[in-house]
Amino acid sequence: MSTVSSIELKAKKTALNPIIIIGALFFVFGFVTWLNGTLIPFLQLACQLSTSEALLVTFAFYMAYFFLSIPSSYILKKTGFKNGMSLGLFVMGIGALIFVPAANARAFPLFLIGLFVQGMGLSLLQTASNPYIAIVGPIESAAQRISIMGICNKIAGVLSPLILSALVLKGAQGIETQLKSTTDALQKETLLNELAARVIAPYVVIAIVLVVLALLIRYSSLPEINTEEDAVAADGSIVASKSSVFQYRNLSLGIICLFVYVGVEVMAGDVIGSYGKSMGMSLDQTKIFTSYTLASMVIGYIIGIATIPKYIKQEKALLLSALTGILFSVAAYLTSGYLSIMFIALLGLANSLMWPTIFPLAIKGLGKYTKIGSALLVMGIAGGAILPQVYALLAKSIGAQSAFLYSMVPCYVYIFYYAVSGHKTVSA
């Protein structure tokens, strides 16, 4: 083997290692994140909650991003990317362990605290891992790399509701019927306590896995990337930095875009079960609907890997995704039953390429502002907390289908605007 080819092989191996490691991280936080779709109906039954109360699961989880993203950027300045990811995993492990006393006491507020702590860890992990994978190679192909991460994330998301629902929602419809028919308060309390206890073992295992991964990342070969330098133009010249991160129009509008995107993703993935229940479907039917949405997202990621940037630019992919989202949202409104559910699940296909395209378009040209810009974008994940609450409020007065339509379409219209014009890197 020649010296040149040996150097090229070594360079490819060096570039591949971070992708494999970050891919494993995306699998982990995808697994934890998409458990919420199962936790909503589980906690609604175990803690005897209304639909709007149960949707506080997504509120507690995603609001952590809003409060912790900016602190995360400062933590990363002190720790670097690798140690920051390790710390994020450890915090997630603590959040998982809080589920043990929460289940023993059957205390919904304690479950919400556990979810918030998990969100804290994920905030740090996302603030570190997303810009890392975007800038570890050419920015023009960032959507392709993030799509690979998305496959890791969503395959975990397909598996996690199936696994958790099999463990904690087995025979859920029978338990719900039994609870409605029993008049003995002590028997009802015993049934609910036994149901709540089902969540303990899975979350103890999750906590152990997260702590082990934290240690593995801490001592891994993952290289550090310097993002404190000014951006460099294609001709090699230095791009003059702006005096404030908010002067980057693509970032400022990108934060809003990511906010509404995460909102529609959570609606399609986590709220689909409640939507099905509003149509009279049983828990045994609706408990795996989240997996359908995530499976369609995996298909979308595969399409992204094959087509971006070879056949289609990132911004064009985002534009087509937004139009598809509008189409499927309207179709879900105009149909009913399983056909309506199918169109909501297909929103996963529309949503799949949004994060991979919005994130690199929003951080393009930020240079030394990359960490804080990434933190501000991760704050936008709070959209996953807000939009389901908007939907829940609307559903009380106008019904689930109309509420879904009015919640989703304006978000997709804004994403379309960002794809057409908002992403352009001119001064704010």
Coordinates of C-alpha atoms in Angstrom, one line a residue:
M1 CA 0.0 0.0 0.0
S2 CA 1.4 3.4 -1.0
T3 CA 2.0 6.2 1.6
V4 CA -0.7 8.4 0.1
S5 CA -3.3 5.7 0.2
S6 CA -2.4 4.9 3.8
I7 CA -2.8 8.5 4.8
E8 CA -6.2 8.7 3.0
L9 CA -7.3 5.4 4.8
K10 CA -6.3 6.8 8.1
A11 CA -8.1 10.1 7.5
K12 CA -11.3 8.2 6.6
K13 CA -11.0 6.1 9.7
T14 CA -10.5 9.2 11.8
A15 CA -13.6 10.8 10.3
L16 CA -15.6 7.6 10.8
N17 CA -14.9 7.1 14.5
P18 CA -16.7 10.3 15.7
I19 CA -19.7 9.4 13.5
I20 CA -20.0 5.9 15.0
I21 CA -19.7 7.3 18.6
I22 CA -22.1 10.2 18.0
G23 CA -24.5 7.7 16.3
A24 CA -24.5 5.6 19.4
L25 CA -25.4 8.7 21.4
F26 CA -28.3 9.6 19.1
F27 CA -29.6 6.0 19.5
V28 CA -29.5 6.5 23.3
F29 CA -31.3 9.8 23.5
G30 CA -33.7 8.7 20.8
F31 CA -34.6 5.7 23.0
V32 CA -35.2 7.9 26.1
T33 CA -37.0 10.7 24.2
W34 CA -39.5 8.5 22.4
L35 CA -40.5 6.7 25.6
N36 CA -42.8 9.7 26.2
G37 CA -45.3 8.4 23.7
T38 CA -45.8 5.3 25.9
L39 CA -45.5 7.2 29.2
I40 CA -48.4 9.5 28.4
P41 CA -51.1 6.8 28.3
F42 CA -49.3 4.8 31.1
L43 CA -49.2 7.7 33.5
Q44 CA -52.7 8.8 32.5
L45 CA -53.9 5.4 33.7
A46 CA -51.6 4.8 36.6
C47 CA -52.0 8.3 38.1
Q48 CA -55.7 8.8 36.9
L49 CA -55.1 11.9 34.9
S50 CA -57.0 13.9 32.3
T51 CA -55.6 14.1 28.7
S52 CA -54.3 17.7 29.3
E53 CA -52.7 16.6 32.6
A54 CA -51.0 13.6 30.9
L55 CA -49.6 15.9 28.2
L56 CA -47.6 17.6 30.9
V57 CA -45.2 14.7 30.3
T58 CA -44.0 16.4 27.1
F59 CA -44.2 19.9 28.8
A60 CA -41.9 18.9 31.6
F61 CA -39.5 17.0 29.3
Y62 CA -39.1 19.6 26.6
M63 CA -39.2 22.8 28.8
A64 CA -35.9 21.6 30.3
Y65 CA -34.3 22.4 26.9
F66 CA -35.6 26.0 27.2
F67 CA -34.1 26.6 30.7
L68 CA -30.9 24.6 30.3
S69 CA -29.7 25.2 26.8
I70 CA -27.9 28.5 27.5
P71 CA -26.2 27.2 30.6
S72 CA -25.2 24.1 28.5
S73 CA -23.2 26.3 26.1
Y74 CA -21.2 27.7 29.1
I75 CA -20.7 24.3 30.5
L76 CA -19.3 23.1 27.1
K77 CA -16.9 26.1 27.1
K78 CA -15.5 24.7 30.3
T79 CA -15.7 20.9 29.6
G80 CA -15.3 20.7 25.8
F81 CA -17.6 18.6 23.6
K82 CA -16.6 15.1 24.8
N83 CA -16.8 15.7 28.6
G84 CA -20.0 17.7 28.1
M85 CA -21.6 14.7 26.4
S86 CA -20.5 12.4 29.2
L87 CA -21.9 14.8 31.8
G88 CA -25.2 14.9 29.9
L89 CA -25.5 11.1 30.0
F90 CA -24.8 11.0 33.7
V91 CA -27.6 13.6 34.4
M92 CA -30.0 11.6 32.3
G93 CA -29.2 8.6 34.4
I94 CA -30.1 10.5 37.6
G95 CA -33.4 11.5 36.0
A96 CA -34.2 7.9 35.2
L97 CA -33.6 6.9 38.8
I98 CA -36.1 9.5 40.0
F99 CA -38.7 7.2 38.5
V100 CA -38.2 4.7 41.2
P101 CA -39.5 6.8 44.2
A102 CA -42.1 8.3 41.8
A103 CA -43.5 4.9 41.0
N104 CA -43.4 3.7 44.6
A105 CA -45.4 6.8 45.7
R106 CA -47.4 6.9 42.5
A107 CA -46.7 10.7 42.5
F108 CA -47.2 12.4 39.1
P109 CA -45.2 15.6 40.1
L110 CA -42.2 13.4 41.0
F111 CA -42.5 11.7 37.5
L112 CA -42.4 15.2 36.0
I113 CA -39.3 16.1 38.0
G114 CA -37.6 12.9 36.7
L115 CA -38.6 13.8 33.1
F116 CA -37.3 17.4 33.6
V117 CA -33.9 16.1 34.9
Q118 CA -33.7 13.8 31.9
G119 CA -34.4 16.8 29.7
M120 CA -31.6 18.7 31.4
G121 CA -29.1 16.0 30.5
L122 CA -30.4 15.8 27.0
S123 CA -30.2 19.5 26.6
L124 CA -26.4 19.3 27.3
L125 CA -26.1 16.3 25.1
Q126 CA -28.0 17.9 22.2
T127 CA -26.1 21.2 22.5
A128 CA -22.8 19.3 22.2
S129 CA -23.6 16.5 19.7
N130 CA -25.6 18.4 17.0
P131 CA -23.1 21.1 16.1
Y132 CA -20.3 18.5 16.5
I133 CA -21.8 16.2 13.8
A134 CA -22.6 19.2 11.7
I135 CA -19.1 20.6 11.6
V136 CA -17.1 17.4 11.8
G137 CA -17.2 17.4 8.0
P138 CA -18.3 19.8 5.1
I139 CA -21.3 21.9 6.1
E140 CA -22.9 21.2 2.6
S141 CA -23.2 17.5 3.5
A142 CA -24.2 18.1 7.2
A143 CA -27.8 17.1 6.5
Q144 CA -26.5 13.8 5.2
R145 CA -24.6 13.1 8.4
I146 CA -27.4 14.3 10.6
S147 CA -29.8 12.0 8.6
I148 CA -27.5 9.1 9.6
M149 CA -27.8 10.3 13.2
G150 CA -31.6 10.5 12.7
I151 CA -31.8 6.9 11.7
C152 CA -30.0 5.9 14.8
N153 CA -32.3 8.1 16.8
K154 CA -35.5 7.0 15.2
I155 CA -34.7 3.2 15.1
A156 CA -34.3 3.6 18.9
G157 CA -37.6 5.5 18.9
V158 CA -39.4 2.7 17.0
L159 CA -38.1 0.1 19.5
S160 CA -38.6 2.1 22.7
P161 CA -42.4 2.4 22.6
L162 CA -42.7 -1.3 21.6
I163 CA -40.4 -2.4 24.5
L164 CA -41.9 -0.2 27.2
S165 CA -45.5 -0.7 26.2
A166 CA -44.9 -4.5 26.3
L167 CA -43.6 -4.1 29.8
V168 CA -45.8 -1.5 31.4
L169 CA -49.0 -1.4 29.2
K170 CA -49.5 -5.2 28.8
G171 CA -53.3 -5.8 29.2
A172 CA -53.9 -2.1 29.7
Q173 CA -57.4 -2.2 28.3
G174 CA -58.4 -4.9 30.8
I175 CA -56.9 -3.0 33.7
E176 CA -58.8 0.2 32.6
T177 CA -62.0 -1.8 32.4
Q178 CA -61.4 -3.3 35.8
L179 CA -60.7 0.1 37.4
K180 CA -63.9 1.5 36.0
S181 CA -66.0 -1.4 37.2
T182 CA -64.6 -1.8 40.8
T183 CA -66.2 0.0 43.6
D184 CA -63.7 -1.1 46.3
A185 CA -61.3 1.8 46.9
L186 CA -58.6 -0.5 48.4
Q187 CA -58.7 -2.9 45.4
K188 CA -58.5 0.1 43.0
E189 CA -55.5 1.5 44.9
T190 CA -53.8 -1.9 44.8
L191 CA -54.3 -2.2 41.0
L192 CA -52.9 1.2 40.4
N193 CA -49.9 0.7 42.6
E194 CA -49.1 -2.6 40.9
L195 CA -49.4 -0.9 37.5
A196 CA -47.1 2.0 38.6
A197 CA -44.5 -0.4 39.9
R198 CA -44.1 -1.9 36.3
V199 CA -42.0 1.2 35.3
I200 CA -39.3 0.7 38.0
A201 CA -37.3 -2.1 36.5
P202 CA -37.0 -0.6 32.9
Y203 CA -35.9 2.7 34.2
V204 CA -33.3 1.2 36.6
V205 CA -31.8 -0.6 33.6
I206 CA -31.9 2.6 31.6
A207 CA -30.1 4.5 34.4
I208 CA -27.3 1.8 34.5
V209 CA -26.9 1.9 30.7
L210 CA -26.6 5.7 30.7
V211 CA -24.0 5.8 33.4
V212 CA -21.9 3.1 31.7
L213 CA -22.1 5.1 28.4
A214 CA -21.1 8.3 30.2
L215 CA -17.9 6.6 31.4
L216 CA -17.2 5.1 27.9
I217 CA -17.6 8.5 26.2
R218 CA -15.4 10.1 28.9
Y219 CA -12.5 7.8 28.1
S220 CA -13.2 7.4 24.3
S221 CA -11.0 8.6 21.4
L222 CA -13.6 11.3 20.4
P223 CA -11.6 14.3 19.2
E224 CA -12.3 17.9 20.2
I225 CA -13.3 20.5 17.6
N226 CA -12.4 24.1 18.0
T227 CA -15.4 26.3 17.3
E228 CA -14.0 29.5 18.8
E229 CA -12.4 30.7 15.6
D230 CA -14.0 33.0 13.0
A231 CA -15.8 31.4 10.1
V232 CA -13.8 30.9 6.9
A233 CA -15.2 31.6 3.4
A234 CA -14.9 29.2 0.5
D235 CA -11.9 31.1 -0.9
G236 CA -10.1 30.8 2.4
S237 CA -10.6 34.3 3.6
I238 CA -11.9 35.1 7.1
V239 CA -15.5 36.1 7.4
A240 CA -15.8 39.1 9.7
S241 CA -17.6 38.2 12.9
K242 CA -20.7 40.2 13.9
S243 CA -20.9 41.9 17.3
S244 CA -23.8 39.7 18.5
V245 CA -25.0 36.2 17.8
F246 CA -28.5 37.7 17.2
Q247 CA -27.2 39.6 14.2
Y248 CA -27.2 36.3 12.2
R249 CA -30.6 36.3 10.5
N250 CA -30.4 32.6 9.6
L251 CA -29.9 31.8 13.3
S252 CA -32.6 34.1 14.7
L253 CA -35.2 32.8 12.3
G254 CA -33.9 29.3 12.6
I255 CA -34.6 29.3 16.3
I256 CA -38.3 29.9 15.6
C257 CA -38.2 27.3 12.8
L258 CA -36.7 24.7 15.1
F259 CA -39.3 25.6 17.8
V260 CA -42.3 24.9 15.5
Y261 CA -40.6 21.9 13.9
V262 CA -40.1 20.1 17.2
G263 CA -43.7 21.0 18.1
V264 CA -45.0 19.2 15.0
E265 CA -42.7 16.3 15.4
V266 CA -43.9 15.7 19.0
M267 CA -47.5 16.1 17.9
A268 CA -47.0 13.4 15.2
G269 CA -45.0 11.1 17.5
D270 CA -46.3 11.5 21.1
V271 CA -49.8 12.9 20.6
I272 CA -50.9 10.4 18.0
G273 CA -52.0 7.9 20.7
S274 CA -54.2 10.5 22.4
Y275 CA -55.6 11.5 19.0
G276 CA -56.5 7.8 18.3
K277 CA -58.1 7.5 21.8
S278 CA -60.3 10.6 21.0
M279 CA -61.6 8.6 18.1
G280 CA -62.7 5.8 20.4
M281 CA -59.7 3.5 19.9
S282 CA -58.5 1.4 22.8
L283 CA -55.2 1.6 24.7
D284 CA -54.2 -1.8 23.3
Q285 CA -54.5 -0.3 19.8
T286 CA -53.0 3.2 20.4
K287 CA -50.0 2.2 22.5
I288 CA -47.8 1.5 19.4
F289 CA -48.9 4.3 17.1
T290 CA -45.7 6.3 18.0
S291 CA -43.7 3.5 16.4
Y292 CA -45.5 4.0 13.1
T293 CA -44.6 7.6 13.0
L294 CA -41.0 6.9 13.8
A295 CA -40.8 4.1 11.2
S296 CA -41.9 6.6 8.5
M297 CA -39.2 9.0 9.8
V298 CA -36.5 6.3 9.3
I299 CA -37.6 6.0 5.6
G300 CA -37.3 9.8 5.3
Y301 CA -33.8 9.7 6.7
I302 CA -32.7 7.0 4.2
I303 CA -34.1 9.2 1.4
G304 CA -32.1 12.1 2.8
I305 CA -28.8 10.2 3.0
A306 CA -29.3 9.0 -0.7
T307 CA -30.2 12.5 -2.1
I308 CA -28.5 15.2 0.0
P309 CA -26.4 17.0 -1.3
K310 CA -25.9 14.9 -4.4
Y311 CA -29.3 15.5 -6.0
I312 CA -31.0 18.1 -3.8
K313 CA -29.8 21.0 -1.7
Q314 CA -30.6 21.2 2.0
E315 CA -33.0 24.1 1.7
K316 CA -34.9 22.5 -1.2
A317 CA -35.4 19.3 0.9
L318 CA -36.7 21.5 3.7
L319 CA -39.2 23.2 1.4
L320 CA -40.5 19.9 0.0
S321 CA -40.8 18.6 3.6
A322 CA -42.9 21.6 4.7
L323 CA -45.3 21.2 1.7
T324 CA -45.7 17.5 2.5
G325 CA -46.4 18.3 6.1
I326 CA -49.2 20.6 5.1
L327 CA -50.7 18.0 2.7
F328 CA -50.7 15.2 5.3
S329 CA -52.1 17.4 8.0
V330 CA -55.0 18.4 5.8
A331 CA -55.5 14.8 4.8
A332 CA -55.7 13.7 8.4
Y333 CA -58.4 16.3 9.0
L334 CA -60.4 15.2 6.0
T335 CA -60.4 11.5 6.9
S336 CA -61.2 9.4 9.9
G337 CA -60.3 6.3 11.8
Y338 CA -57.2 4.4 10.9
L339 CA -56.8 6.4 7.6
S340 CA -56.5 9.6 9.6
I341 CA -54.0 7.9 11.9
M342 CA -52.0 6.7 8.8
F343 CA -51.7 10.3 7.6
I344 CA -50.5 11.5 11.0
A345 CA -47.9 8.6 11.0
L346 CA -46.8 9.7 7.5
L347 CA -46.0 13.1 9.0
G348 CA -42.9 11.3 10.2
L349 CA -41.8 11.2 6.6
A350 CA -42.5 14.9 6.2
N351 CA -40.7 15.8 9.4
S352 CA -37.7 13.5 9.0
L353 CA -35.4 15.9 7.0
M354 CA -36.4 19.0 8.9
W355 CA -33.9 18.8 11.8
P356 CA -31.1 17.6 9.5
T357 CA -31.6 20.7 7.3
I358 CA -32.7 23.4 9.7
F359 CA -29.8 22.9 12.1
P360 CA -26.9 23.3 9.6
L361 CA -28.7 26.1 7.8
A362 CA -29.1 28.0 11.1
I363 CA -25.5 27.6 12.3
K364 CA -23.9 28.2 8.9
G365 CA -21.2 31.0 9.2
L366 CA -21.5 31.4 13.0
G367 CA -17.8 30.7 13.6
K368 CA -16.9 31.5 17.2
Y369 CA -20.7 31.8 18.0
T370 CA -21.3 28.2 17.1
K371 CA -21.7 26.9 20.7
I372 CA -24.0 29.7 21.9
G373 CA -25.9 29.5 18.5
S374 CA -26.4 25.8 19.0
A375 CA -27.6 26.4 22.6
L376 CA -30.2 28.9 21.3
L377 CA -31.4 26.4 18.7
V378 CA -31.6 23.6 21.3
M379 CA -33.8 26.0 23.3
G380 CA -36.2 25.9 20.4
I381 CA -36.9 22.2 21.4
A382 CA -39.3 23.7 23.9
G383 CA -41.7 23.8 21.0
G384 CA -42.3 20.1 21.9
A385 CA -43.6 21.4 25.3
I386 CA -45.9 24.2 24.0
L387 CA -47.6 22.8 20.9
P388 CA -49.2 19.8 22.6
Q389 CA -50.6 22.1 25.2
V390 CA -52.1 24.4 22.5
Y391 CA -53.6 21.3 20.9
A392 CA -55.1 20.1 24.2
L393 CA -56.7 23.5 24.8
L394 CA -58.1 23.6 21.3
A395 CA -59.4 20.0 21.4
K396 CA -61.6 20.8 24.4
S397 CA -63.6 23.3 22.4
I398 CA -63.4 22.3 18.7
G399 CA -62.5 18.6 18.8
A400 CA -59.3 16.6 18.2
Q401 CA -59.3 16.7 14.4
S402 CA -59.8 20.4 14.0
A403 CA -57.4 21.2 16.9
F404 CA -54.7 19.0 15.2
L405 CA -55.2 20.9 11.9
Y406 CA -55.1 24.3 13.4
S407 CA -52.0 23.4 15.5
M408 CA -50.0 21.9 12.7
V409 CA -50.6 23.9 9.4
P410 CA -49.3 27.3 10.6
C411 CA -46.1 25.6 11.8
Y412 CA -45.5 24.0 8.5
V413 CA -46.2 27.3 6.7
Y414 CA -43.5 29.0 8.8
I415 CA -41.0 26.2 8.0
F416 CA -41.8 26.7 4.3
Y417 CA -41.0 30.4 4.7
Y418 CA -37.6 29.6 6.3
A419 CA -36.8 27.2 3.5
V420 CA -37.6 29.8 0.8
S421 CA -36.1 32.9 2.4
G422 CA -35.5 32.8 6.2
H423 CA -32.3 30.7 6.0
K424 CA -30.4 33.1 3.9
T425 CA -27.3 34.4 5.7
V426 CA -27.7 38.2 5.6
S427 CA -27.5 40.6 8.5
A428 CA -30.5 40.8 10.8

